[in-house]
Amino acid sequence: MDRIKIVGGQRLKGKIPISGAKNAALPLMIASLLTQDRLTLKNVPNLADVNLLARILRNHGVDHSVDGKRAGNNQHIGETFHLTARDIVDTTAPYEMVSRMRASFWVLGPLLARMGEARVSMPGGCAIGTRPVDLHLMGMKALGAEIDIDGGYVVARAPKGLRGNRIIFPKVSVGATHNVMMAATLAKGETVIENAAREPEVADVANCLVKMGAKIEGIGTSTVRIQGRDRLEGAVHTVLPDRIETGTYAFAVAATGGELFLEGARPELLETPLDVLRRIGATVTIEEGGIRVSRDGGHLEPVSIETQPYPGFPTDLQAQLMALTTTARGTSVIRETIFENRFMHVQELVRLGADIKLHGDTATISGVQGLRGAQVMATDLRASVSLVIAGLIADGETMINRVYHLDRGFERLEHKLSACGAIIERITA
Ligand code: UD1
């Protein structure tokens, strides 16, 4: 299994191109199931999760091709995918595939809406909590589907098609919002989703669905109104930039010192994390075509934050923020309110010399003078990249084992960082 070796202590300086957002690319690809016509997606990041989902979609009968690109050519622009689900040949999403990536569960809504049936394995994904699917099922039932659980599979049927309804989610769920919104585009009549997720990736998918002919109001708000249509058409859509990747590199340079220009990043997608960075002591400047983040020799201030659904501080940046606060001058408090078990990075950060105490959903981080390199283990996607940040600030060598999670969500991470002065290399087993 690949490992990543980092020799810490280098300041980052240079330009990092921001890739298309994984969390938008995945549901956008799934939206191709809603139409017989071709959906073209530009700026798709080259990631393990994206490639796995492409396999899952091919299994359902989606024709998938990628525009050719010469090596080294416009690497930051991302790939162009053409997806055509002319005939859906299989409405089962098997355990072997869905268990490896939770977002593939979201094929449920589109398959059900278009084919009147779907058999989708209960998901797996990052080990960051129990991550139930009750809200997805609640949404599908409200749209008139019959749901059974059989042998680890969700078996959903709507032989006469789905019917619009009013759905009030008791809790904000990104995935359930995607799933229900996509299904509702082909339901009869109007669907209103209350307490919908407002994440920019949900809005990106909604905008693409509108290009495909869907009628959606309230995009980007917590009340989304969808008028069902008989069919959707093809469209061309560009995946929005990845705000989590943006935030990760912004936190990395705040941690190491130096200056990075995050090319293609859109500041309006991550106002809360950028505010936190300023409070911590980094300089954030919004420029034409990207965001510049820098920190000179000054010390880092401690912060207290809790994770919240968008526009609050994202859970997907919690681990990276924690790595940054390990060397702040004072005590920081980070409360995780979205996933109950998203603290696997804590033990590993402690191995690098951090002083972190955990009480339930709250981590208290007492800043230390510096971290020291060690062997650490990557556990989930965002935890893995927090160890990269910690490795960049630690004295000496840090070896991160089991890095496959990183490849699920960060495109060309070690290239992007080494181009900016980091000493980081992948050791292929
Ligand atoms: C998505 C993101 C993930 C991010 C998360 C929260 C993708 C591919 N993944 O995951 O990176 O960390 O949003 O911003 O976009 N829940 C239920 N029942 C359900 C569904 C969810 O109780 O049926 C709970 C979850 O356990 C969690 C909370 O709701 O506590 C939020 O989860 P959700 O927003 O659904 O996360 P995902 O869509 O899986």
Short mmCIF file of C-alpha atoms and ligand atoms in Angstrom, two decimals:
data_model
loop_
_atom_site.label_atom_id
_atom_site.label_comp_id
_atom_site.label_asym_id
_atom_site.label_seq_id
_atom_site.Cartn_x
_atom_site.Cartn_y
_atom_site.Cartn_z
CA MET A 1 0.00 0.00 0.00
CA ASP A 2 1.31 3.48 -0.85
CA ARG A 3 2.79 5.70 1.82
CA ILE A 4 3.59 9.39 1.86
CA LYS A 5 6.84 10.69 3.27
CA ILE A 6 7.09 14.31 4.34
CA VAL A 7 10.07 16.19 5.67
CA GLY A 8 8.51 19.08 7.55
CA GLY A 9 9.58 22.61 8.26
CA GLN A 10 9.40 24.10 4.76
CA ARG A 11 7.32 27.20 4.09
CA LEU A 12 4.88 26.86 1.21
CA LYS A 13 5.19 29.37 -1.61
CA GLY A 14 3.62 29.39 -5.03
CA LYS A 15 0.39 28.67 -6.85
CA ILE A 16 -1.97 25.72 -6.43
CA PRO A 17 -4.69 25.12 -9.02
CA ILE A 18 -7.94 24.09 -7.36
CA SER A 19 -9.69 21.07 -8.86
CA GLY A 20 -13.39 20.52 -9.49
CA ALA A 21 -15.34 19.58 -6.34
CA LYS A 22 -15.54 15.87 -5.65
CA ASN A 23 -18.79 16.34 -3.73
CA ALA A 24 -20.41 17.99 -6.74
CA ALA A 25 -18.87 15.77 -9.42
CA LEU A 26 -20.27 12.60 -7.85
CA PRO A 27 -23.96 13.62 -7.73
CA LEU A 28 -23.63 15.35 -11.12
CA MET A 29 -22.47 12.08 -12.62
CA ILE A 30 -25.40 10.32 -10.97
CA ALA A 31 -27.78 12.89 -12.50
CA SER A 32 -26.92 11.39 -15.90
CA LEU A 33 -29.24 8.51 -14.98
CA LEU A 34 -32.20 10.89 -15.25
CA THR A 35 -32.03 11.32 -19.02
CA GLN A 36 -31.58 9.29 -22.18
CA ASP A 37 -29.53 12.15 -23.62
CA ARG A 38 -25.90 12.99 -23.18
CA LEU A 39 -24.75 14.87 -20.08
CA THR A 40 -21.34 16.49 -20.52
CA LEU A 41 -19.48 17.45 -17.35
CA LYS A 42 -16.38 19.62 -17.50
CA ASN A 43 -13.75 20.12 -14.82
CA VAL A 44 -14.21 16.64 -13.32
CA PRO A 45 -11.37 15.84 -10.89
CA ASN A 46 -9.35 12.70 -11.48
CA LEU A 47 -10.00 10.86 -8.21
CA ALA A 48 -10.47 7.28 -7.10
CA ASP A 49 -14.08 7.97 -6.01
CA VAL A 50 -14.93 9.47 -9.39
CA ASN A 51 -13.46 6.48 -11.23
CA LEU A 52 -15.30 4.04 -8.97
CA LEU A 53 -18.60 5.83 -9.54
CA ALA A 54 -17.98 5.75 -13.30
CA ARG A 55 -17.70 1.96 -13.00
CA ILE A 56 -20.92 1.76 -11.01
CA LEU A 57 -22.75 3.88 -13.59
CA ARG A 58 -21.40 1.77 -16.47
CA ASN A 59 -22.84 -1.21 -14.65
CA HIS A 60 -26.29 0.42 -14.87
CA GLY A 61 -25.78 0.90 -18.61
CA VAL A 62 -24.37 4.42 -18.74
CA ASP A 63 -22.05 4.99 -21.68
CA HIS A 64 -19.04 6.92 -20.35
CA SER A 65 -16.26 8.52 -22.32
CA VAL A 66 -13.56 10.98 -21.33
CA ASP A 67 -12.18 13.63 -23.67
CA GLY A 68 -8.57 12.95 -24.53
CA LYS A 69 -5.93 15.14 -22.93
CA ARG A 70 -2.21 15.08 -23.39
CA ALA A 71 -0.17 14.42 -20.28
CA GLY A 72 0.87 17.66 -18.62
CA ASN A 73 -1.64 19.63 -20.63
CA ASN A 74 -3.95 21.94 -18.65
CA GLN A 75 -3.88 19.48 -15.80
CA HIS A 76 -5.72 21.85 -13.52
CA ILE A 77 -8.69 22.19 -15.84
CA GLY A 78 -9.91 18.69 -15.07
CA GLU A 79 -11.41 16.11 -17.35
CA THR A 80 -14.48 16.29 -19.53
CA PHE A 81 -16.89 13.40 -19.06
CA HIS A 82 -19.64 12.44 -21.46
CA LEU A 83 -22.31 10.30 -19.81
CA THR A 84 -25.25 8.84 -21.71
CA ALA A 85 -27.82 6.61 -20.00
CA ARG A 86 -29.76 5.76 -23.16
CA ASP A 87 -30.93 2.42 -21.77
CA ILE A 88 -30.66 1.46 -18.13
CA VAL A 89 -29.81 -2.22 -18.25
CA ASP A 90 -29.56 -2.94 -14.54
CA THR A 91 -31.34 -1.26 -11.62
CA THR A 92 -29.21 -3.00 -8.98
CA ALA A 93 -26.25 -1.24 -7.37
CA PRO A 94 -24.27 -4.11 -5.82
CA TYR A 95 -22.71 -4.33 -2.39
CA GLU A 96 -19.15 -4.74 -3.76
CA MET A 97 -19.35 -1.26 -5.22
CA VAL A 98 -21.68 0.75 -2.96
CA SER A 99 -19.89 -0.46 0.19
CA ARG A 100 -16.74 1.27 -1.06
CA MET A 101 -18.29 4.67 -1.57
CA ARG A 102 -21.28 6.05 0.24
CA ALA A 103 -22.31 8.58 -2.40
CA SER A 104 -23.09 5.77 -4.83
CA PHE A 105 -26.19 5.12 -2.70
CA TRP A 106 -27.60 8.27 -4.31
CA VAL A 107 -28.34 6.34 -7.52
CA LEU A 108 -31.45 5.21 -5.64
CA GLY A 109 -33.57 8.29 -6.39
CA PRO A 110 -32.71 8.68 -10.09
CA LEU A 111 -33.12 4.94 -10.84
CA LEU A 112 -36.43 4.81 -9.01
CA ALA A 113 -37.71 7.95 -10.71
CA ARG A 114 -36.77 6.81 -14.20
CA MET A 115 -37.29 3.04 -14.00
CA GLY A 116 -39.88 2.66 -11.24
CA GLU A 117 -37.56 0.36 -9.31
CA ALA A 118 -34.13 0.22 -7.76
CA ARG A 119 -32.20 -2.25 -5.64
CA VAL A 120 -29.30 -0.52 -3.95
CA SER A 121 -26.96 -1.94 -1.35
CA MET A 122 -26.81 -0.14 1.98
CA PRO A 123 -23.69 2.05 1.82
CA GLY A 124 -20.22 2.01 3.35
CA GLY A 125 -17.76 4.91 2.97
CA CYS A 126 -15.61 6.67 5.55
CA ALA A 127 -15.70 5.16 9.03
CA ILE A 128 -16.73 8.43 10.64
CA GLY A 129 -19.96 7.44 12.29
CA THR A 130 -23.00 5.28 11.79
CA ARG A 131 -24.21 7.33 8.80
CA PRO A 132 -27.74 5.97 8.46
CA VAL A 133 -29.93 6.34 5.34
CA ASP A 134 -33.28 6.84 7.08
CA LEU A 135 -33.72 10.35 5.66
CA HIS A 136 -33.17 9.10 2.11
CA LEU A 137 -35.78 6.40 2.66
CA MET A 138 -38.18 8.85 4.30
CA GLY A 139 -37.88 11.04 1.19
CA MET A 140 -38.46 8.19 -1.25
CA LYS A 141 -41.49 6.97 0.74
CA ALA A 142 -42.93 10.49 0.75
CA LEU A 143 -42.64 10.44 -3.05
CA GLY A 144 -44.76 7.28 -3.08
CA ALA A 145 -42.13 4.53 -3.21
CA GLU A 146 -42.56 1.21 -1.43
CA ILE A 147 -39.38 0.35 0.42
CA ASP A 148 -38.17 -3.02 1.69
CA ILE A 149 -34.83 -3.95 3.18
CA ASP A 150 -33.76 -7.34 1.91
CA GLY A 151 -30.38 -8.98 2.38
CA GLY A 152 -28.58 -5.69 3.00
CA TYR A 153 -30.28 -4.06 0.04
CA VAL A 154 -32.81 -1.27 -0.15
CA VAL A 155 -35.45 -2.48 -2.57
CA ALA A 156 -37.58 0.43 -3.78
CA ARG A 157 -40.56 0.24 -6.11
CA ALA A 158 -42.86 2.80 -7.64
CA PRO A 159 -44.52 0.96 -10.54
CA LYS A 160 -46.84 3.88 -11.31
CA GLY A 161 -44.09 6.47 -10.95
CA LEU A 162 -43.27 8.89 -8.13
CA ARG A 163 -45.65 11.64 -6.95
CA GLY A 164 -44.57 15.02 -5.67
CA ASN A 165 -45.01 15.74 -1.97
CA ARG A 166 -43.90 18.05 0.84
CA ILE A 167 -40.92 16.67 2.74
CA ILE A 168 -39.68 18.24 5.94
CA PHE A 169 -36.30 16.81 6.83
CA PRO A 170 -35.82 16.65 10.62
CA LYS A 171 -32.07 17.07 10.08
CA VAL A 172 -30.00 18.63 7.30
CA SER A 173 -28.59 15.95 5.02
CA VAL A 174 -26.58 16.69 1.90
CA GLY A 175 -27.08 13.21 0.45
CA ALA A 176 -30.81 12.96 1.19
CA THR A 177 -31.33 16.40 -0.39
CA HIS A 178 -29.48 15.31 -3.55
CA ASN A 179 -31.34 12.03 -3.70
CA VAL A 180 -34.83 13.46 -3.24
CA MET A 181 -34.19 16.50 -5.45
CA MET A 182 -33.02 14.31 -8.33
CA ALA A 183 -35.92 11.89 -7.93
CA ALA A 184 -38.46 14.73 -7.75
CA THR A 185 -37.43 16.12 -11.15
CA LEU A 186 -39.21 13.15 -12.75
CA ALA A 187 -42.10 12.82 -10.25
CA LYS A 188 -45.66 13.87 -11.05
CA GLY A 189 -46.50 17.31 -9.64
CA GLU A 190 -44.72 19.49 -7.13
CA THR A 191 -42.22 18.47 -4.46
CA VAL A 192 -41.20 20.85 -1.70
CA ILE A 193 -38.13 19.97 0.34
CA GLU A 194 -37.99 21.83 3.66
CA ASN A 195 -34.78 22.02 5.69
CA ALA A 196 -32.85 21.14 2.53
CA ALA A 197 -29.05 21.19 2.63
CA ARG A 198 -27.71 24.52 1.33
CA GLU A 199 -24.22 23.28 0.48
CA PRO A 200 -22.90 24.86 -2.74
CA GLU A 201 -22.57 21.37 -4.25
CA VAL A 202 -26.34 20.88 -3.85
CA ALA A 203 -26.90 24.17 -5.67
CA ASP A 204 -24.44 23.12 -8.38
CA VAL A 205 -26.39 19.93 -8.99
CA ALA A 206 -29.69 21.87 -9.00
CA ASN A 207 -28.28 24.30 -11.58
CA CYS A 208 -27.25 21.39 -13.78
CA LEU A 209 -30.70 19.80 -13.41
CA VAL A 210 -32.25 23.10 -14.54
CA LYS A 211 -30.03 23.01 -17.65
CA MET A 212 -31.39 19.49 -18.21
CA GLY A 213 -34.92 20.93 -18.23
CA ALA A 214 -35.90 20.50 -14.57
CA LYS A 215 -38.01 23.19 -12.92
CA ILE A 216 -36.45 24.07 -9.56
CA GLU A 217 -36.95 27.14 -7.37
CA GLY A 218 -35.18 28.11 -4.18
CA ILE A 219 -31.79 26.81 -5.29
CA GLY A 220 -29.24 27.38 -2.53
CA THR A 221 -31.93 27.95 0.12
CA SER A 222 -33.41 25.60 2.70
CA THR A 223 -36.74 25.37 0.81
CA VAL A 224 -36.39 23.82 -2.60
CA ARG A 225 -39.44 23.54 -4.86
CA ILE A 226 -39.39 21.12 -7.80
CA GLN A 227 -42.04 20.76 -10.49
CA GLY A 228 -41.75 17.27 -11.93
CA ARG A 229 -41.31 16.76 -15.67
CA ASP A 230 -41.98 13.75 -17.95
CA ARG A 231 -38.41 13.72 -19.16
CA LEU A 232 -35.14 15.60 -18.86
CA GLU A 233 -32.69 16.38 -21.64
CA GLY A 234 -28.94 16.45 -22.04
CA ALA A 235 -26.81 19.40 -20.93
CA VAL A 236 -23.27 20.70 -20.58
CA HIS A 237 -22.15 21.71 -17.10
CA THR A 238 -18.88 22.71 -15.45
CA VAL A 239 -18.22 21.34 -11.95
CA LEU A 240 -17.66 24.11 -9.41
CA PRO A 241 -14.25 24.42 -7.67
CA ASP A 242 -13.62 22.33 -4.58
CA ARG A 243 -14.09 24.47 -1.46
CA ILE A 244 -12.72 21.73 0.79
CA GLU A 245 -9.53 21.41 -1.25
CA THR A 246 -9.30 25.21 -1.23
CA GLY A 247 -9.68 25.34 2.55
CA THR A 248 -7.20 22.52 3.03
CA TYR A 249 -4.37 24.31 1.20
CA ALA A 250 -5.33 27.61 2.82
CA PHE A 251 -4.98 25.98 6.26
CA ALA A 252 -1.75 24.29 5.17
CA VAL A 253 -0.04 27.58 4.32
CA ALA A 254 -1.36 29.19 7.49
CA ALA A 255 0.29 26.30 9.33
CA THR A 256 3.67 26.36 7.58
CA GLY A 257 3.93 30.08 6.89
CA GLY A 258 4.60 31.42 3.41
CA GLU A 259 2.19 32.41 0.66
CA LEU A 260 -0.08 30.48 -1.69
CA PHE A 261 -2.29 31.64 -4.53
CA LEU A 262 -5.22 29.23 -4.80
CA GLU A 263 -6.03 29.49 -8.46
CA GLY A 264 -9.66 29.15 -9.50
CA ALA A 265 -10.89 29.12 -5.87
CA ARG A 266 -14.16 30.96 -5.24
CA PRO A 267 -14.16 32.83 -1.90
CA GLU A 268 -17.96 32.99 -1.63
CA LEU A 269 -17.99 29.18 -1.23
CA LEU A 270 -16.00 29.25 2.01
CA GLU A 271 -16.59 32.51 3.83
CA THR A 272 -16.70 30.92 7.29
CA PRO A 273 -13.39 29.02 6.94
CA LEU A 274 -11.71 32.14 5.52
CA ASP A 275 -12.96 34.17 8.49
CA VAL A 276 -11.55 31.54 10.85
CA LEU A 277 -8.22 31.75 9.05
CA ARG A 278 -8.11 35.51 9.50
CA ARG A 279 -8.91 35.11 13.21
CA ILE A 280 -6.06 32.62 13.50
CA GLY A 281 -3.64 35.13 12.06
CA ALA A 282 -3.37 34.45 8.32
CA THR A 283 -3.80 37.13 5.69
CA VAL A 284 -6.49 36.30 3.16
CA THR A 285 -6.80 38.41 0.02
CA ILE A 286 -9.44 37.93 -2.63
CA GLU A 287 -7.95 38.48 -6.07
CA GLU A 288 -9.05 38.16 -9.65
CA GLY A 289 -9.12 34.43 -10.39
CA GLY A 290 -8.45 33.09 -6.92
CA ILE A 291 -7.58 33.57 -3.25
CA ARG A 292 -4.19 34.47 -1.81
CA VAL A 293 -3.39 33.23 1.70
CA SER A 294 -0.21 34.09 3.54
CA ARG A 295 1.34 34.16 6.97
CA ASP A 296 4.66 35.64 7.94
CA GLY A 297 6.54 34.64 11.08
CA GLY A 298 3.77 35.76 13.48
CA HIS A 299 2.23 33.27 15.89
CA LEU A 300 -1.14 31.54 15.45
CA GLU A 301 -4.09 32.55 17.61
CA PRO A 302 -6.29 29.84 19.15
CA VAL A 303 -9.95 29.55 18.04
CA SER A 304 -13.20 28.02 19.21
CA ILE A 305 -15.49 26.67 16.52
CA GLU A 306 -18.17 24.07 15.98
CA THR A 307 -18.97 22.34 12.72
CA GLN A 308 -22.34 23.14 11.16
CA PRO A 309 -24.16 22.57 7.90
CA TYR A 310 -23.41 25.19 5.24
CA PRO A 311 -22.88 28.14 5.59
CA GLY A 312 -21.34 27.15 8.94
CA PHE A 313 -17.87 25.73 9.41
CA PRO A 314 -17.72 22.48 7.37
CA THR A 315 -17.11 19.15 9.06
CA ASP A 316 -14.92 18.32 6.06
CA LEU A 317 -12.38 20.93 7.23
CA GLN A 318 -12.51 20.07 10.94
CA ALA A 319 -9.49 17.75 10.93
CA GLN A 320 -7.40 20.21 8.91
CA LEU A 321 -8.27 23.05 11.28
CA MET A 322 -7.26 20.88 14.20
CA ALA A 323 -3.84 20.22 12.65
CA LEU A 324 -3.42 23.97 12.28
CA THR A 325 -4.37 24.75 15.88
CA THR A 326 -1.89 22.24 17.34
CA THR A 327 0.81 24.92 17.35
CA ALA A 328 -1.36 27.97 18.14
CA ARG A 329 -0.43 30.11 21.13
CA GLY A 330 -3.18 29.05 23.54
CA THR A 331 -6.09 26.64 23.78
CA SER A 332 -8.50 25.97 20.93
CA VAL A 333 -11.84 24.18 21.20
CA ILE A 334 -13.38 22.29 18.28
CA ARG A 335 -16.82 20.75 18.56
CA GLU A 336 -17.97 18.26 15.91
CA THR A 337 -21.75 18.37 15.57
CA ILE A 338 -22.27 16.55 12.25
CA PHE A 339 -20.60 13.14 12.63
CA GLU A 340 -20.27 11.52 16.04
CA ASN A 341 -17.04 9.70 15.36
CA ARG A 342 -15.00 12.07 13.29
CA PHE A 343 -11.97 12.33 15.57
CA MET A 344 -9.77 9.50 14.36
CA HIS A 345 -7.05 11.99 13.47
CA VAL A 346 -6.71 13.01 17.13
CA GLN A 347 -4.65 10.00 18.21
CA GLU A 348 -2.39 10.37 15.20
CA LEU A 349 -1.86 14.09 15.78
CA VAL A 350 -0.95 13.23 19.38
CA ARG A 351 1.69 10.82 18.01
CA LEU A 352 3.23 13.86 16.32
CA GLY A 353 3.38 15.68 19.66
CA ALA A 354 0.05 17.54 19.72
CA ASP A 355 -1.72 18.05 23.05
CA ILE A 356 -5.40 17.21 22.45
CA LYS A 357 -8.05 16.08 24.92
CA LEU A 358 -11.33 14.58 23.76
CA HIS A 359 -14.60 14.81 25.69
CA GLY A 360 -17.54 13.47 23.71
CA ASP A 361 -18.00 15.67 20.68
CA THR A 362 -15.46 18.27 21.79
CA ALA A 363 -11.69 18.40 21.31
CA THR A 364 -9.57 20.76 23.36
CA ILE A 365 -6.26 21.53 21.74
CA SER A 366 -3.52 23.13 23.82
CA GLY A 367 -1.01 24.65 21.46
CA VAL A 368 2.52 23.25 21.66
CA GLN A 369 5.81 24.80 20.51
CA GLY A 370 6.17 22.42 17.59
CA LEU A 371 5.38 18.92 16.29
CA ARG A 372 7.90 16.13 15.65
CA GLY A 373 7.78 13.72 12.72
CA ALA A 374 6.58 10.13 13.32
CA GLN A 375 4.87 7.20 11.66
CA VAL A 376 1.13 7.80 11.45
CA MET A 377 -1.85 6.04 9.93
CA ALA A 378 -4.40 7.65 7.62
CA THR A 379 -7.93 6.68 8.59
CA ASP A 380 -10.54 8.61 6.63
CA LEU A 381 -10.31 11.07 3.80
CA ARG A 382 -10.20 14.38 5.66
CA ALA A 383 -8.27 12.91 8.60
CA SER A 384 -5.58 11.79 6.17
CA VAL A 385 -5.03 15.26 4.82
CA SER A 386 -4.87 16.71 8.33
CA LEU A 387 -1.88 14.43 8.89
CA VAL A 388 -0.30 15.86 5.75
CA ILE A 389 -0.68 19.38 7.20
CA ALA A 390 0.75 18.21 10.52
CA GLY A 391 3.63 16.52 8.69
CA LEU A 392 4.40 19.76 6.86
CA ILE A 393 4.88 21.60 10.16
CA ALA A 394 6.56 18.79 12.10
CA ASP A 395 10.33 18.70 12.53
CA GLY A 396 11.92 15.79 10.73
CA GLU A 397 10.29 12.98 8.82
CA THR A 398 6.64 11.96 8.95
CA MET A 399 5.55 8.77 7.24
CA ILE A 400 1.83 8.52 6.53
CA ASN A 401 0.73 4.95 6.06
CA ARG A 402 -2.39 3.73 4.21
CA VAL A 403 -2.88 6.81 2.05
CA TYR A 404 -5.50 5.40 -0.30
CA HIS A 405 -8.14 7.58 1.36
CA LEU A 406 -6.25 10.64 0.12
CA ASP A 407 -6.54 9.47 -3.47
CA ARG A 408 -10.30 9.29 -3.04
CA GLY A 409 -10.56 13.02 -2.58
CA PHE A 410 -7.39 15.00 -3.33
CA GLU A 411 -6.17 15.26 -6.89
CA ARG A 412 -2.37 15.16 -7.35
CA LEU A 413 -1.86 16.26 -3.74
CA GLU A 414 1.86 15.56 -3.49
CA HIS A 415 2.55 17.24 -6.87
CA LYS A 416 0.61 20.33 -5.93
CA LEU A 417 2.43 20.64 -2.60
CA SER A 418 5.94 19.81 -3.85
CA ALA A 419 5.56 22.43 -6.59
CA CYS A 420 5.23 24.94 -3.73
CA GLY A 421 8.32 23.86 -1.83
CA ALA A 422 7.06 21.02 0.35
CA ILE A 423 9.31 17.99 0.67
CA ILE A 424 6.75 15.28 0.09
CA GLU A 425 6.93 12.08 -1.87
CA ARG A 426 4.81 9.03 -2.48
CA ILE A 427 6.41 5.71 -1.78
CA THR A 428 4.72 3.09 -3.85
CA ALA A 429 4.68 -0.33 -2.26
C1 UD1 B 1 -21.88 14.71 2.49
C2 UD1 B 1 -20.47 14.83 1.95
C3 UD1 B 1 -19.45 14.70 3.07
C4 UD1 B 1 -19.78 15.69 4.20
C5 UD1 B 1 -21.23 15.59 4.62
C6 UD1 B 1 -21.63 16.67 5.61
C7 UD1 B 1 -20.52 14.04 -0.32
C8 UD1 B 1 -20.14 13.00 -1.31
N1 UD1 B 1 -20.23 13.81 0.96
O1 UD1 B 1 -22.00 13.40 3.03
O2 UD1 B 1 -18.16 14.95 2.54
O3 UD1 B 1 -18.94 15.43 5.31
O4 UD1 B 1 -22.10 15.69 3.47
O5 UD1 B 1 -21.39 17.93 5.08
O6 UD1 B 1 -21.07 15.07 -0.68
N2 UD1 B 1 -27.93 11.38 8.41
C9 UD1 B 1 -28.96 10.68 8.98
N3 UD1 B 1 -29.80 9.98 8.15
C10 UD1 B 1 -29.66 9.99 6.79
C11 UD1 B 1 -28.60 10.74 6.23
C12 UD1 B 1 -27.75 11.43 7.06
O7 UD1 B 1 -29.13 10.66 10.19
O8 UD1 B 1 -30.46 9.33 6.10
C13 UD1 B 1 -27.01 12.12 9.29
C14 UD1 B 1 -25.56 11.66 9.17
O9 UD1 B 1 -25.30 10.53 9.94
C15 UD1 B 1 -24.82 12.89 9.65
C16 UD1 B 1 -25.70 14.04 9.12
O10 UD1 B 1 -26.98 13.48 8.88
O11 UD1 B 1 -24.80 12.92 11.03
C17 UD1 B 1 -25.20 14.70 7.86
O12 UD1 B 1 -24.97 13.71 6.88
P1 UD1 B 1 -25.13 14.01 5.32
O13 UD1 B 1 -25.25 15.47 5.11
O14 UD1 B 1 -26.21 13.14 4.78
O15 UD1 B 1 -23.73 13.52 4.76
P2 UD1 B 1 -23.46 12.83 3.39
O16 UD1 B 1 -24.41 13.29 2.37
O17 UD1 B 1 -23.28 11.37 3.57
#
